[in-house]
Coordinates of C-alpha atoms in Angstrom, one line a residue:
Chain A
X1 CA 60.2 -18.9 4.5
X2 CA 61.3 -17.2 1.0
X3 CA 59.2 -14.1 0.1
X4 CA 59.3 -15.7 -3.4
X5 CA 58.4 -19.4 -3.9
X6 CA 58.4 -21.0 -7.4
X7 CA 57.2 -24.5 -8.5
X8 CA 58.3 -26.8 -9.8
X9 CA 62.0 -26.6 -9.2
X10 CA 62.5 -28.7 -12.2
X11 CA 60.3 -29.4 -15.1
X12 CA 60.9 -31.7 -18.2
X13 CA 58.6 -31.4 -21.2
X14 CA 58.3 -33.3 -24.7
X15 CA 58.3 -30.7 -27.3
X16 CA 54.8 -29.1 -28.2
X17 CA 53.6 -29.4 -24.6
X18 CA 52.0 -26.7 -22.8
X19 CA 53.8 -25.8 -19.8
X20 CA 53.2 -23.8 -16.5
X21 CA 55.3 -22.6 -14.2
X22 CA 54.3 -21.1 -10.8
X23 CA 55.3 -18.3 -8.6
X24 CA 53.8 -17.4 -5.2
X25 CA 54.7 -14.6 -2.9
X26 CA 53.9 -13.7 0.8
X27 CA 54.0 -10.0 0.6
X28 CA 52.4 -7.1 -1.0
X29 CA 53.9 -6.0 -4.0
X30 CA 53.8 -3.4 -6.8
X31 CA 55.2 -5.4 -9.8
X32 CA 56.4 -8.9 -10.5
X33 CA 58.8 -9.9 -13.3
X34 CA 59.6 -13.1 -15.4
X35 CA 63.1 -13.5 -16.4
X36 CA 64.7 -16.3 -18.4
X37 CA 68.1 -17.3 -17.8
X38 CA 69.9 -19.1 -21.0
X39 CA 72.3 -22.1 -20.3
X40 CA 75.0 -19.9 -21.2
X41 CA 74.1 -17.8 -18.0
X42 CA 72.6 -14.7 -19.7
X43 CA 69.7 -13.3 -18.3
X44 CA 66.7 -11.7 -20.3
X45 CA 63.6 -10.0 -18.9
X46 CA 60.6 -11.5 -20.1
X47 CA 57.5 -9.7 -18.4
X48 CA 56.9 -7.2 -16.0
X49 CA 53.4 -7.1 -14.8
X50 CA 51.3 -5.7 -11.9
X51 CA 47.8 -7.0 -12.8
X52 CA 46.1 -9.2 -15.5
X53 CA 47.7 -10.9 -18.2
X54 CA 50.7 -10.2 -20.8
X55 CA 51.4 -12.0 -23.8
X56 CA 54.3 -12.2 -26.2
X57 CA 54.6 -14.8 -29.0
X58 CA 54.2 -18.2 -27.3
X59 CA 54.5 -16.6 -23.5
X60 CA 51.9 -15.7 -21.5
X61 CA 52.1 -14.2 -17.8
X62 CA 49.2 -13.9 -15.5
X63 CA 49.0 -12.4 -12.2
X64 CA 46.4 -12.7 -9.4
X65 CA 47.0 -10.1 -6.9
X66 CA 44.5 -11.2 -4.2
X67 CA 46.1 -14.6 -4.3
X68 CA 49.5 -13.5 -4.5
X69 CA 50.1 -15.8 -7.3
X70 CA 51.6 -15.5 -10.8
X71 CA 52.0 -18.2 -13.8
X72 CA 54.2 -18.2 -16.6
X73 CA 52.8 -20.3 -19.5
X74 CA 54.7 -21.6 -22.6
X75 CA 52.4 -22.8 -25.5
X76 CA 53.8 -25.3 -28.0
X77 CA 57.1 -25.7 -26.3
X78 CA 60.3 -26.2 -28.1
X79 CA 63.7 -27.2 -27.1
X80 CA 65.2 -23.7 -27.4
X81 CA 62.8 -23.0 -24.6
X82 CA 65.0 -24.8 -22.4
X83 CA 66.3 -22.5 -19.7
X84 CA 65.7 -21.2 -16.1
X85 CA 62.7 -19.2 -15.4
X86 CA 63.0 -16.8 -12.4
X87 CA 60.2 -14.9 -10.7
X88 CA 61.1 -11.6 -9.0
X89 CA 58.7 -9.1 -7.1
X90 CA 59.1 -5.6 -6.5
X91 CA 58.0 -3.9 -3.2
X92 CA 58.0 -6.6 -0.5
X93 CA 58.1 -5.7 3.2
X94 CA 61.5 -6.1 3.4
X95 CA 62.6 -5.1 0.1
X96 CA 61.0 -1.8 -0.7
X97 CA 62.1 -0.8 -4.1
X98 CA 64.3 -3.8 -4.7
X99 CA 63.5 -7.0 -6.6
X100 CA 63.4 -10.4 -4.6
X101 CA 63.9 -13.4 -6.7
X102 CA 62.7 -16.9 -6.6
X103 CA 65.3 -19.4 -6.9
X104 CA 64.2 -20.4 -10.5
X105 CA 62.6 -23.3 -12.3
X106 CA 64.8 -25.3 -14.6
X107 CA 63.0 -26.3 -17.8
X108 CA 64.1 -28.9 -20.1
X109 CA 62.2 -29.4 -23.4
X110 CA 62.9 -32.5 -25.2
X111 CA 62.6 -33.1 -29.1
Chain B
X1 CA 73.8 -0.9 -29.0
X2 CA 75.9 -3.1 -26.8
X3 CA 73.2 -2.9 -23.8
X4 CA 74.9 -3.8 -20.5
X5 CA 78.5 -4.7 -20.7
X6 CA 80.5 -6.1 -17.8
X7 CA 84.3 -6.8 -17.7
X8 CA 86.1 -9.1 -16.9
X9 CA 84.0 -12.3 -17.9
X10 CA 86.2 -14.5 -15.7
X11 CA 88.4 -14.0 -12.5
X12 CA 90.3 -15.7 -10.2
X13 CA 91.6 -14.2 -6.8
X14 CA 93.4 -15.0 -4.1
X15 CA 92.0 -14.5 -0.5
X16 CA 92.8 -10.9 0.4
X17 CA 93.4 -9.5 -3.1
X18 CA 91.2 -6.7 -4.3
X19 CA 89.7 -6.2 -7.7
X20 CA 86.9 -3.9 -9.5
X21 CA 84.1 -5.2 -11.7
X22 CA 83.2 -3.1 -14.4
X23 CA 79.9 -2.4 -15.8
X24 CA 78.5 0.1 -18.5
X25 CA 75.3 0.6 -20.2
X26 CA 74.6 2.5 -23.4
X27 CA 70.8 2.8 -22.8
X28 CA 70.7 6.2 -21.0
X29 CA 69.2 4.4 -17.9
X30 CA 68.8 6.1 -14.7
X31 CA 69.1 3.1 -12.2
X32 CA 71.8 0.3 -12.1
X33 CA 72.3 -2.6 -9.9
X34 CA 74.8 -5.4 -8.8
X35 CA 73.6 -8.7 -8.2
X36 CA 75.4 -12.0 -7.2
X37 CA 74.1 -15.4 -7.8
X38 CA 74.7 -18.4 -5.9
X39 CA 73.6 -22.2 -6.4
X40 CA 70.2 -22.7 -4.2
X41 CA 70.0 -18.7 -3.3
X42 CA 68.7 -17.1 -6.3
X43 CA 69.7 -13.6 -7.4
X44 CA 70.5 -11.3 -4.7
X45 CA 71.0 -7.5 -4.7
X46 CA 74.3 -6.2 -3.5
X47 CA 74.1 -2.7 -4.2
X48 CA 72.1 -0.4 -6.5
X49 CA 72.0 3.2 -7.9
X50 CA 68.5 4.7 -8.4
X51 CA 70.3 7.5 -10.2
X52 CA 73.3 9.2 -11.1
X53 CA 75.1 10.3 -7.9
X54 CA 73.2 7.9 -5.5
X55 CA 73.9 4.3 -4.1
X56 CA 72.3 2.3 -1.8
X57 CA 72.7 -1.0 0.0
X58 CA 71.1 -4.1 -1.0
X59 CA 70.6 -7.3 0.6
X60 CA 73.9 -8.5 0.9
X61 CA 76.5 -5.3 0.8
X62 CA 78.9 -6.4 3.2
X63 CA 82.5 -6.9 1.8
X64 CA 81.8 -4.6 -1.2
X65 CA 82.0 -1.1 -2.4
X66 CA 80.2 0.6 -5.4
X67 CA 80.9 3.7 -7.4
X68 CA 78.4 5.4 -9.9
X69 CA 81.2 7.0 -11.9
X70 CA 78.7 8.7 -14.4
X71 CA 75.3 7.9 -15.9
X72 CA 76.9 5.1 -17.8
X73 CA 79.2 3.5 -15.6
X74 CA 78.6 1.6 -12.3
X75 CA 81.6 -0.4 -10.6
X76 CA 81.7 -3.0 -8.0
X77 CA 85.0 -3.4 -5.7
X78 CA 86.0 -5.9 -3.6
X79 CA 88.6 -4.7 -1.1
X80 CA 89.6 -7.8 0.4
X81 CA 88.4 -11.0 -1.3
X82 CA 87.1 -13.8 0.6
X83 CA 86.3 -17.5 -0.6
X84 CA 82.4 -16.5 0.4
X85 CA 82.5 -14.1 -2.4
X86 CA 82.9 -16.8 -5.0
X87 CA 79.9 -16.4 -7.1
X88 CA 78.5 -15.2 -10.6
X89 CA 78.1 -11.2 -10.7
X90 CA 75.4 -9.6 -12.5
X91 CA 75.1 -5.9 -13.3
X92 CA 71.7 -4.6 -14.6
X93 CA 70.0 -1.3 -15.4
X94 CA 66.5 0.0 -15.9
X95 CA 65.0 3.3 -17.1
X96 CA 64.1 4.0 -13.6
X97 CA 63.6 1.6 -10.5
X98 CA 60.2 0.0 -11.0
X99 CA 60.9 -0.7 -14.7
X100 CA 62.2 -3.7 -16.6
X101 CA 65.8 -4.4 -15.9
X102 CA 68.5 -5.2 -18.5
X103 CA 71.2 -7.7 -17.5
X104 CA 75.0 -7.9 -18.6
X105 CA 76.5 -11.0 -19.5
X106 CA 77.8 -11.8 -16.1
X107 CA 81.3 -12.4 -14.3
X108 CA 82.5 -15.7 -12.8
X109 CA 84.6 -15.0 -9.9
X110 CA 86.3 -17.6 -8.1
X111 CA 88.4 -16.7 -4.7
X112 CA 90.9 -19.4 -3.7

């Protein structure tokens, strides 16, 4: 079993919809990252969080340490949000100070 | 600021050839990383350098070597390329280990 599991693997939405991507992890961590990979391949860090909730524009990330679960929400989705969203955790049992990545969620937002 | 730059963007090698992937950052970051990304596998850490003068193995170091040339530059060398090393390689940097990482644009490597 992977240390980091994301769901769904693929998600198609209509413009304007509220989107949720989930990330579950099986080990104790010190921080969790959400990344966005554009269709051209570039990777951008969206959030790093260790507790609670963070918001940036239309993006919201939450984490529940007790339940070992994080969610990334996109409000009022737009076609330009189409990308792969990747969850990564820091501080797992086998990874220590290294990031362990989920396989990503492919999001497509149709106009 | 250019952020994190990588060269080359694309490369095709024959089995057994060697090459070095170059990475540089202009953000005065202490920590740098090399990842590979394969379909269905997610990003995996090859090597990292927590600070200038140190390097450590990541999850998949076999077949690779690294050099932290100075604070700005972190290179990845394939001494004898194998088809299993066909992948997209990303370099990243962060101010320190637990902090936000900034990624380069990637190098698409094909080994035939």
